[in-house]
Amino acid sequence: MLNRISLRQMEYFVATAKHGSIATASAQIHISSPSISAAIAHIEAELSVQLFVRHPSKGLGLTAIGTLVLQQCEDVLSQSSRLYEIAADSSDAIQGSLRVGCFQSLTAMIAPEVIFGFSRAFDKVQLQMIEGDQEVLMTKLRALEIDLAITYDLHQGDDIEFECLASLPPHVLVGEVHPMAKERAITLEELAPQPFVLLDMPMSRDYFTSIFAKAGVTPNIVARSSSTEVVRSMVANGIGYTLFNVRPKSNEALDGKRTVRVRLAGENRPMLLGLSTYKSVKQSRLARVFMDRCRAYISDQYIPGMSAANFFDPHLSDT
């Protein structure tokens, strides 16, 4: 009987069960709602069962038999995908499709060398990069819209596997003419009353404000932006200082004005940079090879596009 139910129809059913809505499944997998409805109706007719019940306020819910059918369909789809992995494992060729998420403030520095360098090295790989903040990347991992993410260890959840590759402690960024630009190190107590430009991204904002809270002080936030380049430009133009973890090799903002990186005194929680994967998914050979590349290219000793961890602005102490 199962030869009359296609893998594609199973995929449509699984997507609908996962999202609890035909319309949502349609938007996520880019298949028309009528096609998904027809696939579900076909499976129900072939098996002579009802897969879903409709709840007016909650969308579609699986019946008891629908839950069992879902488990079997997921097993069949998993086994079918293994056929391609087995074929790939038997060949020296690295090929296939890979979807890599990247935390948006890291992308400009890491993506050219690590992500796109991988696709240049393996011309049979179709690589798609998806940028986003931490909240977006975690959502896409769980929705199976990306295979893995290069990101931070912020609020990942027990269903996410995180492998740390490098530690990025926070530092202070000020404009070239800022009164604190010539300091060797600055304390949070000294920073608190000064105008603060916050990198206002989901979860990131909580990380930066928690650094002040742990020290028992409150930052004087005068401006905020979700763009690292906008924050750098505001800092370079004297609107305030900021805290960053990334260490771009360039000291200039986009408008050409210069910023200065200064050590943040004290012991402060670093951002851990690494690889995030969804625990429920077995990584393909292609994903494993890409992760090996990340391990080779990202470490505490070297991160593409970033200056060394011990570099601040040593010339300032001599002026």
PDB file of C-alpha atoms in Angstrom:
ATOM      1  CA  MET A   1       0.000   0.000   0.000  1.00  0.00           C
ATOM      2  CA  LEU A   2       2.779   2.438   0.891  1.00  0.00           C
ATOM      3  CA  ASN A   3       3.961   2.595  -2.689  1.00  0.00           C
ATOM      4  CA  ARG A   4       0.797   4.628  -3.342  1.00  0.00           C
ATOM      5  CA  ILE A   5       1.905   7.285  -0.795  1.00  0.00           C
ATOM      6  CA  SER A   6       4.837   9.346  -2.019  1.00  0.00           C
ATOM      7  CA  LEU A   7       7.695  10.732   0.065  1.00  0.00           C
ATOM      8  CA  ARG A   8       6.601  14.212  -0.996  1.00  0.00           C
ATOM      9  CA  GLN A   9       3.111  13.656   0.414  1.00  0.00           C
ATOM     10  CA  MET A  10       4.657  12.457   3.664  1.00  0.00           C
ATOM     11  CA  GLU A  11       6.785  15.612   3.811  1.00  0.00           C
ATOM     12  CA  TYR A  12       3.690  17.797   3.420  1.00  0.00           C
ATOM     13  CA  PHE A  13       1.890  15.876   6.173  1.00  0.00           C
ATOM     14  CA  VAL A  14       4.883  16.101   8.545  1.00  0.00           C
ATOM     15  CA  ALA A  15       5.236  19.857   7.916  1.00  0.00           C
ATOM     16  CA  THR A  16       1.537  20.407   8.671  1.00  0.00           C
ATOM     17  CA  ALA A  17       1.733  18.322  11.841  1.00  0.00           C
ATOM     18  CA  LYS A  18       4.791  20.246  12.999  1.00  0.00           C
ATOM     19  CA  HIS A  19       3.273  23.682  12.427  1.00  0.00           C
ATOM     20  CA  GLY A  20      -0.338  22.827  13.323  1.00  0.00           C
ATOM     21  CA  SER A  21      -1.627  24.676  10.288  1.00  0.00           C
ATOM     22  CA  ILE A  22      -1.764  24.086   6.547  1.00  0.00           C
ATOM     23  CA  ALA A  23      -1.300  27.799   5.894  1.00  0.00           C
ATOM     24  CA  THR A  24       1.795  27.988   8.103  1.00  0.00           C
ATOM     25  CA  ALA A  25       3.239  24.819   6.569  1.00  0.00           C
ATOM     26  CA  SER A  26       2.589  26.307   3.118  1.00  0.00           C
ATOM     27  CA  ALA A  27       4.548  29.443   3.995  1.00  0.00           C
ATOM     28  CA  GLN A  28       7.432  27.484   5.509  1.00  0.00           C
ATOM     29  CA  ILE A  29       7.963  24.901   2.760  1.00  0.00           C
ATOM     30  CA  HIS A  30       6.804  27.138  -0.125  1.00  0.00           C
ATOM     31  CA  ILE A  31       4.107  24.748  -1.352  1.00  0.00           C
ATOM     32  CA  SER A  32       0.545  25.864  -2.056  1.00  0.00           C
ATOM     33  CA  SER A  33      -2.103  25.115   0.566  1.00  0.00           C
ATOM     34  CA  PRO A  34      -4.298  23.161  -1.911  1.00  0.00           C
ATOM     35  CA  SER A  35      -1.359  20.870  -2.716  1.00  0.00           C
ATOM     36  CA  ILE A  36      -0.766  20.202   0.975  1.00  0.00           C
ATOM     37  CA  SER A  37      -4.473  19.612   1.613  1.00  0.00           C
ATOM     38  CA  ALA A  38      -4.633  17.193  -1.321  1.00  0.00           C
ATOM     39  CA  ALA A  39      -1.601  15.272  -0.005  1.00  0.00           C
ATOM     40  CA  ILE A  40      -3.148  14.902   3.444  1.00  0.00           C
ATOM     41  CA  ALA A  41      -6.491  13.830   1.963  1.00  0.00           C
ATOM     42  CA  HIS A  42      -4.690  11.255  -0.171  1.00  0.00           C
ATOM     43  CA  ILE A  43      -2.881   9.735   2.835  1.00  0.00           C
ATOM     44  CA  GLU A  44      -6.141   9.628   4.838  1.00  0.00           C
ATOM     45  CA  ALA A  45      -7.930   7.907   1.949  1.00  0.00           C
ATOM     46  CA  GLU A  46      -5.140   5.371   1.415  1.00  0.00           C
ATOM     47  CA  LEU A  47      -4.949   4.468   5.109  1.00  0.00           C
ATOM     48  CA  SER A  48      -8.690   4.913   5.814  1.00  0.00           C
ATOM     49  CA  VAL A  49      -7.928   7.041   8.892  1.00  0.00           C
ATOM     50  CA  GLN A  50      -8.433  10.622  10.100  1.00  0.00           C
ATOM     51  CA  LEU A  51      -5.085  12.299  10.732  1.00  0.00           C
ATOM     52  CA  PHE A  52      -6.191  15.670  12.112  1.00  0.00           C
ATOM     53  CA  VAL A  53      -8.954  17.278  14.135  1.00  0.00           C
ATOM     54  CA  ARG A  54      -9.616  20.983  13.788  1.00  0.00           C
ATOM     55  CA  HIS A  55      -9.650  23.145  16.931  1.00  0.00           C
ATOM     56  CA  PRO A  56     -11.299  26.540  16.260  1.00  0.00           C
ATOM     57  CA  SER A  57      -8.783  28.495  18.348  1.00  0.00           C
ATOM     58  CA  LYS A  58      -5.712  26.259  18.104  1.00  0.00           C
ATOM     59  CA  GLY A  59      -5.606  25.108  14.484  1.00  0.00           C
ATOM     60  CA  LEU A  60      -5.027  21.468  13.572  1.00  0.00           C
ATOM     61  CA  GLY A  61      -4.302  18.766  16.130  1.00  0.00           C
ATOM     62  CA  LEU A  62      -3.232  15.200  15.468  1.00  0.00           C
ATOM     63  CA  THR A  63      -5.571  12.355  16.253  1.00  0.00           C
ATOM     64  CA  ALA A  64      -4.184   9.369  18.161  1.00  0.00           C
ATOM     65  CA  ILE A  65      -3.683   7.441  14.929  1.00  0.00           C
ATOM     66  CA  GLY A  66      -2.322  10.613  13.318  1.00  0.00           C
ATOM     67  CA  THR A  67       0.440  10.711  15.937  1.00  0.00           C
ATOM     68  CA  LEU A  68       1.421   7.134  15.121  1.00  0.00           C
ATOM     69  CA  VAL A  69       1.376   7.826  11.385  1.00  0.00           C
ATOM     70  CA  LEU A  70       3.548  10.919  11.953  1.00  0.00           C
ATOM     71  CA  GLN A  71       6.187   8.848  13.747  1.00  0.00           C
ATOM     72  CA  GLN A  72       6.272   6.323  10.924  1.00  0.00           C
ATOM     73  CA  CYS A  73       6.440   9.013   8.240  1.00  0.00           C
ATOM     74  CA  GLU A  74       9.344  10.700  10.019  1.00  0.00           C
ATOM     75  CA  ASP A  75      11.148   7.343  10.185  1.00  0.00           C
ATOM     76  CA  VAL A  76      10.565   6.695   6.477  1.00  0.00           C
ATOM     77  CA  LEU A  77      11.777  10.184   5.522  1.00  0.00           C
ATOM     78  CA  SER A  78      14.843   9.811   7.725  1.00  0.00           C
ATOM     79  CA  GLN A  79      15.689   6.462   6.169  1.00  0.00           C
ATOM     80  CA  SER A  80      15.243   7.814   2.663  1.00  0.00           C
ATOM     81  CA  SER A  81      17.612  10.711   3.376  1.00  0.00           C
ATOM     82  CA  ARG A  82      20.186   8.206   4.595  1.00  0.00           C
ATOM     83  CA  LEU A  83      20.280   6.710   1.080  1.00  0.00           C
ATOM     84  CA  TYR A  84      21.875   9.925  -0.182  1.00  0.00           C
ATOM     85  CA  GLU A  85      24.283  10.033   2.756  1.00  0.00           C
ATOM     86  CA  ILE A  86      25.348   6.445   2.114  1.00  0.00           C
ATOM     87  CA  ALA A  87      25.972   7.281  -1.534  1.00  0.00           C
ATOM     88  CA  ALA A  88      27.947  10.386  -0.566  1.00  0.00           C
ATOM     89  CA  ASP A  89      29.959   8.478   2.037  1.00  0.00           C
ATOM     90  CA  SER A  90      30.984   5.946  -0.597  1.00  0.00           C
ATOM     91  CA  SER A  91      32.435   8.714  -2.755  1.00  0.00           C
ATOM     92  CA  ASP A  92      35.330  11.078  -2.213  1.00  0.00           C
ATOM     93  CA  ALA A  93      33.238  13.943  -3.600  1.00  0.00           C
ATOM     94  CA  ILE A  94      31.853  16.484  -1.151  1.00  0.00           C
ATOM     95  CA  GLN A  95      28.531  17.588  -2.587  1.00  0.00           C
ATOM     96  CA  GLY A  96      24.973  18.497  -1.725  1.00  0.00           C
ATOM     97  CA  SER A  97      23.093  21.412  -0.173  1.00  0.00           C
ATOM     98  CA  LEU A  98      24.033  23.069   3.107  1.00  0.00           C
ATOM     99  CA  ARG A  99      22.203  25.878   4.913  1.00  0.00           C
ATOM    100  CA  VAL A 100      24.409  27.764   7.369  1.00  0.00           C
ATOM    101  CA  GLY A 101      23.088  30.358   9.796  1.00  0.00           C
ATOM    102  CA  CYS A 102      25.398  33.121  10.987  1.00  0.00           C
ATOM    103  CA  PHE A 103      24.959  35.671  13.760  1.00  0.00           C
ATOM    104  CA  GLN A 104      24.595  38.953  11.903  1.00  0.00           C
ATOM    105  CA  SER A 105      27.305  40.901  13.731  1.00  0.00           C
ATOM    106  CA  LEU A 106      29.810  38.150  12.846  1.00  0.00           C
ATOM    107  CA  THR A 107      28.904  37.709   9.194  1.00  0.00           C
ATOM    108  CA  ALA A 108      31.081  40.410   7.611  1.00  0.00           C
ATOM    109  CA  MET A 109      34.183  39.022   9.307  1.00  0.00           C
ATOM    110  CA  ILE A 110      33.637  35.256   9.316  1.00  0.00           C
ATOM    111  CA  ALA A 111      31.499  34.509   6.245  1.00  0.00           C
ATOM    112  CA  PRO A 112      33.972  35.297   3.419  1.00  0.00           C
ATOM    113  CA  GLU A 113      36.764  33.055   4.677  1.00  0.00           C
ATOM    114  CA  VAL A 114      34.901  30.295   6.514  1.00  0.00           C
ATOM    115  CA  ILE A 115      31.508  29.969   4.830  1.00  0.00           C
ATOM    116  CA  PHE A 116      32.058  31.050   1.235  1.00  0.00           C
ATOM    117  CA  GLY A 117      35.618  29.764   1.280  1.00  0.00           C
ATOM    118  CA  PHE A 118      34.095  26.325   1.851  1.00  0.00           C
ATOM    119  CA  SER A 119      31.856  26.560  -1.222  1.00  0.00           C
ATOM    120  CA  ARG A 120      34.830  27.719  -3.323  1.00  0.00           C
ATOM    121  CA  ALA A 121      36.840  24.716  -2.140  1.00  0.00           C
ATOM    122  CA  PHE A 122      34.013  22.296  -2.979  1.00  0.00           C
ATOM    123  CA  ASP A 123      32.347  23.417  -6.181  1.00  0.00           C
ATOM    124  CA  LYS A 124      29.671  20.704  -6.011  1.00  0.00           C
ATOM    125  CA  VAL A 125      28.269  22.136  -2.781  1.00  0.00           C
ATOM    126  CA  GLN A 126      25.212  24.386  -2.944  1.00  0.00           C
ATOM    127  CA  LEU A 127      25.678  26.585   0.108  1.00  0.00           C
ATOM    128  CA  GLN A 128      23.091  29.014   1.427  1.00  0.00           C
ATOM    129  CA  MET A 129      23.913  31.473   4.197  1.00  0.00           C
ATOM    130  CA  ILE A 130      21.164  32.894   6.420  1.00  0.00           C
ATOM    131  CA  GLU A 131      21.910  35.870   8.688  1.00  0.00           C
ATOM    132  CA  GLY A 132      19.991  36.646  11.845  1.00  0.00           C
ATOM    133  CA  ASP A 133      20.114  37.521  15.513  1.00  0.00           C
ATOM    134  CA  GLN A 134      20.199  34.773  18.144  1.00  0.00           C
ATOM    135  CA  GLU A 135      16.426  34.490  18.412  1.00  0.00           C
ATOM    136  CA  VAL A 136      16.043  34.101  14.632  1.00  0.00           C
ATOM    137  CA  LEU A 137      18.811  31.501  14.360  1.00  0.00           C
ATOM    138  CA  MET A 138      17.471  29.333  17.190  1.00  0.00           C
ATOM    139  CA  THR A 139      13.982  29.451  15.658  1.00  0.00           C
ATOM    140  CA  LYS A 140      15.327  28.407  12.262  1.00  0.00           C
ATOM    141  CA  LEU A 141      17.331  25.547  13.760  1.00  0.00           C
ATOM    142  CA  ARG A 142      14.256  24.154  15.473  1.00  0.00           C
ATOM    143  CA  ALA A 143      12.166  24.591  12.317  1.00  0.00           C
ATOM    144  CA  LEU A 144      14.856  22.725  10.327  1.00  0.00           C
ATOM    145  CA  GLU A 145      15.284  25.748   8.059  1.00  0.00           C
ATOM    146  CA  ILE A 146      19.054  25.751   8.624  1.00  0.00           C
ATOM    147  CA  ASP A 147      21.420  22.833   9.232  1.00  0.00           C
ATOM    148  CA  LEU A 148      23.702  24.583  11.714  1.00  0.00           C
ATOM    149  CA  ALA A 149      24.612  28.043  12.962  1.00  0.00           C
ATOM    150  CA  ILE A 150      27.814  29.928  13.731  1.00  0.00           C
ATOM    151  CA  THR A 151      26.727  31.953  16.714  1.00  0.00           C
ATOM    152  CA  TYR A 152      27.007  32.620  20.454  1.00  0.00           C
ATOM    153  CA  ASP A 153      26.050  30.569  23.503  1.00  0.00           C
ATOM    154  CA  LEU A 154      23.101  32.815  24.431  1.00  0.00           C
ATOM    155  CA  HIS A 155      19.821  31.204  25.592  1.00  0.00           C
ATOM    156  CA  GLN A 156      20.134  28.118  23.429  1.00  0.00           C
ATOM    157  CA  GLY A 157      17.921  25.638  25.271  1.00  0.00           C
ATOM    158  CA  ASP A 158      18.365  21.962  26.113  1.00  0.00           C
ATOM    159  CA  ASP A 159      17.392  20.881  22.584  1.00  0.00           C
ATOM    160  CA  ILE A 160      20.364  22.712  21.031  1.00  0.00           C
ATOM    161  CA  GLU A 161      23.896  21.306  20.945  1.00  0.00           C
ATOM    162  CA  PHE A 162      26.566  24.013  21.281  1.00  0.00           C
ATOM    163  CA  GLU A 163      30.272  23.495  20.640  1.00  0.00           C
ATOM    164  CA  CYS A 164      32.489  26.350  21.798  1.00  0.00           C
ATOM    165  CA  LEU A 165      35.300  27.314  19.417  1.00  0.00           C
ATOM    166  CA  ALA A 166      36.475  30.654  20.868  1.00  0.00           C
ATOM    167  CA  SER A 167      35.902  33.033  23.752  1.00  0.00           C
ATOM    168  CA  LEU A 168      35.189  36.720  23.113  1.00  0.00           C
ATOM    169  CA  PRO A 169      35.425  38.857  26.272  1.00  0.00           C
ATOM    170  CA  PRO A 170      33.732  42.271  26.212  1.00  0.00           C
ATOM    171  CA  HIS A 171      35.745  45.431  25.627  1.00  0.00           C
ATOM    172  CA  VAL A 172      35.039  49.168  25.537  1.00  0.00           C
ATOM    173  CA  LEU A 173      34.821  51.062  22.256  1.00  0.00           C
ATOM    174  CA  VAL A 174      35.102  54.869  22.280  1.00  0.00           C
ATOM    175  CA  GLY A 175      35.661  57.613  19.736  1.00  0.00           C
ATOM    176  CA  GLU A 176      39.195  58.840  19.090  1.00  0.00           C
ATOM    177  CA  VAL A 177      38.625  62.091  20.999  1.00  0.00           C
ATOM    178  CA  HIS A 178      36.644  60.546  23.874  1.00  0.00           C
ATOM    179  CA  PRO A 179      38.063  61.496  27.314  1.00  0.00           C
ATOM    180  CA  MET A 180      38.678  57.795  28.066  1.00  0.00           C
ATOM    181  CA  ALA A 181      40.393  57.006  24.762  1.00  0.00           C
ATOM    182  CA  LYS A 182      43.865  57.135  26.329  1.00  0.00           C
ATOM    183  CA  GLU A 183      43.065  54.912  29.319  1.00  0.00           C
ATOM    184  CA  ARG A 184      44.746  51.517  29.607  1.00  0.00           C
ATOM    185  CA  ALA A 185      41.604  50.020  31.163  1.00  0.00           C
ATOM    186  CA  ILE A 186      38.190  51.305  32.239  1.00  0.00           C
ATOM    187  CA  THR A 187      35.952  50.014  35.043  1.00  0.00           C
ATOM    188  CA  LEU A 188      32.197  49.581  34.818  1.00  0.00           C
ATOM    189  CA  GLU A 189      31.817  52.081  37.651  1.00  0.00           C
ATOM    190  CA  GLU A 190      33.638  54.690  35.546  1.00  0.00           C
ATOM    191  CA  LEU A 191      31.541  53.852  32.494  1.00  0.00           C
ATOM    192  CA  ALA A 192      28.107  53.833  34.137  1.00  0.00           C
ATOM    193  CA  PRO A 193      27.459  57.630  34.192  1.00  0.00           C
ATOM    194  CA  GLN A 194      28.886  58.130  30.698  1.00  0.00           C
ATOM    195  CA  PRO A 195      26.566  58.126  27.624  1.00  0.00           C
ATOM    196  CA  PHE A 196      26.173  54.516  26.449  1.00  0.00           C
ATOM    197  CA  VAL A 197      25.227  53.413  22.910  1.00  0.00           C
ATOM    198  CA  LEU A 198      23.620  49.966  23.205  1.00  0.00           C
ATOM    199  CA  LEU A 199      23.783  47.231  20.570  1.00  0.00           C
ATOM    200  CA  ASP A 200      20.079  46.495  20.795  1.00  0.00           C
ATOM    201  CA  MET A 201      19.600  42.957  19.485  1.00  0.00           C
ATOM    202  CA  PRO A 202      17.459  40.208  21.057  1.00  0.00           C
ATOM    203  CA  MET A 203      19.408  38.429  23.827  1.00  0.00           C
ATOM    204  CA  SER A 204      22.525  40.507  23.097  1.00  0.00           C
ATOM    205  CA  ARG A 205      21.012  43.516  24.848  1.00  0.00           C
ATOM    206  CA  ASP A 206      20.373  41.371  27.936  1.00  0.00           C
ATOM    207  CA  TYR A 207      23.970  40.176  27.905  1.00  0.00           C
ATOM    208  CA  PHE A 208      25.409  43.712  27.849  1.00  0.00           C
ATOM    209  CA  THR A 209      23.067  45.119  30.493  1.00  0.00           C
ATOM    210  CA  SER A 210      23.728  42.079  32.718  1.00  0.00           C
ATOM    211  CA  ILE A 211      27.419  42.989  32.822  1.00  0.00           C
ATOM    212  CA  PHE A 212      26.520  46.289  34.501  1.00  0.00           C
ATOM    213  CA  ALA A 213      23.927  44.654  36.757  1.00  0.00           C
ATOM    214  CA  LYS A 214      26.493  42.180  38.057  1.00  0.00           C
ATOM    215  CA  ALA A 215      28.725  45.133  39.007  1.00  0.00           C
ATOM    216  CA  GLY A 216      25.815  46.818  40.773  1.00  0.00           C
ATOM    217  CA  VAL A 217      25.647  49.823  38.431  1.00  0.00           C
ATOM    218  CA  THR A 218      23.192  51.039  35.792  1.00  0.00           C
ATOM    219  CA  PRO A 219      24.349  52.210  32.351  1.00  0.00           C
ATOM    220  CA  ASN A 220      23.268  55.603  31.019  1.00  0.00           C
ATOM    221  CA  ILE A 221      21.753  54.492  27.694  1.00  0.00           C
ATOM    222  CA  VAL A 222      21.409  57.480  25.346  1.00  0.00           C
ATOM    223  CA  ALA A 223      21.077  55.692  21.997  1.00  0.00           C
ATOM    224  CA  ARG A 224      20.620  52.205  20.622  1.00  0.00           C
ATOM    225  CA  SER A 225      20.649  50.322  17.332  1.00  0.00           C
ATOM    226  CA  SER A 226      20.424  46.725  16.136  1.00  0.00           C
ATOM    227  CA  SER A 227      23.222  47.408  13.620  1.00  0.00           C
ATOM    228  CA  THR A 228      26.841  47.089  14.730  1.00  0.00           C
ATOM    229  CA  GLU A 229      27.943  49.551  12.041  1.00  0.00           C
ATOM    230  CA  VAL A 230      25.417  52.151  13.185  1.00  0.00           C
ATOM    231  CA  VAL A 231      26.624  51.731  16.773  1.00  0.00           C
ATOM    232  CA  ARG A 232      30.255  52.081  15.643  1.00  0.00           C
ATOM    233  CA  SER A 233      29.413  55.245  13.709  1.00  0.00           C
ATOM    234  CA  MET A 234      27.635  56.801  16.683  1.00  0.00           C
ATOM    235  CA  VAL A 235      30.595  55.960  18.913  1.00  0.00           C
ATOM    236  CA  ALA A 236      33.088  57.374  16.393  1.00  0.00           C
ATOM    237  CA  ASN A 237      31.063  60.605  16.286  1.00  0.00           C
ATOM    238  CA  GLY A 238      31.213  61.067  20.046  1.00  0.00           C
ATOM    239  CA  ILE A 239      27.610  60.208  20.940  1.00  0.00           C
ATOM    240  CA  GLY A 240      28.829  57.772  23.562  1.00  0.00           C
ATOM    241  CA  TYR A 241      30.828  54.615  24.209  1.00  0.00           C
ATOM    242  CA  THR A 242      29.710  51.023  23.650  1.00  0.00           C
ATOM    243  CA  LEU A 243      30.617  47.499  24.698  1.00  0.00           C
ATOM    244  CA  PHE A 244      31.479  44.968  22.011  1.00  0.00           C
ATOM    245  CA  ASN A 245      32.764  41.413  21.859  1.00  0.00           C
ATOM    246  CA  VAL A 246      33.696  41.282  18.172  1.00  0.00           C
ATOM    247  CA  ARG A 247      37.087  42.740  17.283  1.00  0.00           C
ATOM    248  CA  PRO A 248      37.101  44.083  13.699  1.00  0.00           C
ATOM    249  CA  LYS A 249      40.570  44.670  12.310  1.00  0.00           C
ATOM    250  CA  SER A 250      39.526  48.110  11.089  1.00  0.00           C
ATOM    251  CA  ASN A 251      39.313  50.920  13.648  1.00  0.00           C
ATOM    252  CA  GLU A 252      37.288  53.137  11.319  1.00  0.00           C
ATOM    253  CA  ALA A 253      33.531  53.572  11.199  1.00  0.00           C
ATOM    254  CA  LEU A 254      31.827  53.701   7.806  1.00  0.00           C
ATOM    255  CA  ASP A 255      32.045  57.494   7.735  1.00  0.00           C
ATOM    256  CA  GLY A 256      35.821  57.353   8.152  1.00  0.00           C
ATOM    257  CA  LYS A 257      35.965  58.537  11.757  1.00  0.00           C
ATOM    258  CA  ARG A 258      38.159  56.470  14.063  1.00  0.00           C
ATOM    259  CA  THR A 259      37.263  54.373  17.089  1.00  0.00           C
ATOM    260  CA  VAL A 260      39.556  53.194  19.883  1.00  0.00           C
ATOM    261  CA  ARG A 261      39.365  49.825  21.634  1.00  0.00           C
ATOM    262  CA  VAL A 262      40.105  49.891  25.382  1.00  0.00           C
ATOM    263  CA  ARG A 263      40.289  47.053  27.897  1.00  0.00           C
ATOM    264  CA  LEU A 264      37.288  46.571  30.208  1.00  0.00           C
ATOM    265  CA  ALA A 265      38.620  46.071  33.736  1.00  0.00           C
ATOM    266  CA  GLY A 266      37.507  43.193  35.940  1.00  0.00           C
ATOM    267  CA  GLU A 267      36.296  39.665  35.297  1.00  0.00           C
ATOM    268  CA  ASN A 268      33.364  39.787  32.886  1.00  0.00           C
ATOM    269  CA  ARG A 269      31.482  36.940  31.254  1.00  0.00           C
ATOM    270  CA  PRO A 270      32.714  36.452  27.670  1.00  0.00           C
ATOM    271  CA  MET A 271      30.559  35.582  24.691  1.00  0.00           C
ATOM    272  CA  LEU A 272      31.387  32.046  23.572  1.00  0.00           C
ATOM    273  CA  LEU A 273      31.537  31.704  19.798  1.00  0.00           C
ATOM    274  CA  GLY A 274      30.835  28.325  18.290  1.00  0.00           C
ATOM    275  CA  LEU A 275      28.589  25.921  16.404  1.00  0.00           C
ATOM    276  CA  SER A 276      24.933  25.304  17.214  1.00  0.00           C
ATOM    277  CA  THR A 277      23.005  22.292  15.938  1.00  0.00           C
ATOM    278  CA  TYR A 278      19.585  20.823  16.670  1.00  0.00           C
ATOM    279  CA  LYS A 279      20.059  17.720  18.820  1.00  0.00           C
ATOM    280  CA  SER A 280      17.211  15.813  17.164  1.00  0.00           C
ATOM    281  CA  VAL A 281      18.884  15.930  13.753  1.00  0.00           C
ATOM    282  CA  LYS A 282      21.730  13.639  12.697  1.00  0.00           C
ATOM    283  CA  GLN A 283      24.266  15.764  10.862  1.00  0.00           C
ATOM    284  CA  SER A 284      25.023  14.837   7.245  1.00  0.00           C
ATOM    285  CA  ARG A 285      28.539  14.109   6.061  1.00  0.00           C
ATOM    286  CA  LEU A 286      28.570  17.490   4.319  1.00  0.00           C
ATOM    287  CA  ALA A 287      27.638  19.288   7.549  1.00  0.00           C
ATOM    288  CA  ARG A 288      30.304  17.371   9.459  1.00  0.00           C
ATOM    289  CA  VAL A 289      32.972  18.350   6.918  1.00  0.00           C
ATOM    290  CA  PHE A 290      31.909  21.996   7.142  1.00  0.00           C
ATOM    291  CA  MET A 291      32.029  21.864  10.952  1.00  0.00           C
ATOM    292  CA  ASP A 292      35.578  20.486  10.725  1.00  0.00           C
ATOM    293  CA  ARG A 293      36.482  23.531   8.620  1.00  0.00           C
ATOM    294  CA  CYS A 294      35.029  25.827  11.289  1.00  0.00           C
ATOM    295  CA  ARG A 295      37.089  24.071  13.971  1.00  0.00           C
ATOM    296  CA  ALA A 296      40.218  24.573  11.883  1.00  0.00           C
ATOM    297  CA  TYR A 297      39.560  28.254  11.169  1.00  0.00           C
ATOM    298  CA  ILE A 298      38.056  29.547  14.443  1.00  0.00           C
ATOM    299  CA  SER A 299      39.894  29.407  17.773  1.00  0.00           C
ATOM    300  CA  ASP A 300      41.079  31.664  20.589  1.00  0.00           C
ATOM    301  CA  GLN A 301      44.332  32.080  18.630  1.00  0.00           C
ATOM    302  CA  TYR A 302      42.693  33.170  15.368  1.00  0.00           C
ATOM    303  CA  ILE A 303      39.247  34.256  14.194  1.00  0.00           C
ATOM    304  CA  PRO A 304      38.795  35.345  10.552  1.00  0.00           C
ATOM    305  CA  GLY A 305      38.404  39.098  10.189  1.00  0.00           C
ATOM    306  CA  MET A 306      39.185  39.857  13.841  1.00  0.00           C
ATOM    307  CA  SER A 307      42.195  41.328  15.579  1.00  0.00           C
ATOM    308  CA  ALA A 308      44.017  39.373  18.273  1.00  0.00           C
ATOM    309  CA  ALA A 309      42.418  39.187  21.710  1.00  0.00           C
ATOM    310  CA  ASN A 310      45.326  41.050  23.333  1.00  0.00           C
ATOM    311  CA  PHE A 311      45.279  43.949  20.859  1.00  0.00           C
ATOM    312  CA  PHE A 312      43.858  47.222  22.110  1.00  0.00           C
ATOM    313  CA  ASP A 313      45.542  50.508  21.149  1.00  0.00           C
ATOM    314  CA  PRO A 314      49.062  50.360  22.600  1.00  0.00           C
ATOM    315  CA  HIS A 315      50.229  53.508  20.812  1.00  0.00           C
ATOM    316  CA  LEU A 316      47.905  55.600  22.982  1.00  0.00           C
ATOM    317  CA  SER A 317      49.921  54.998  26.131  1.00  0.00           C
ATOM    318  CA  ASP A 318      52.920  56.682  24.515  1.00  0.00           C
ATOM    319  CA  THR A 319      51.150  59.914  23.542  1.00  0.00           C
TER     320      THR A 319
END
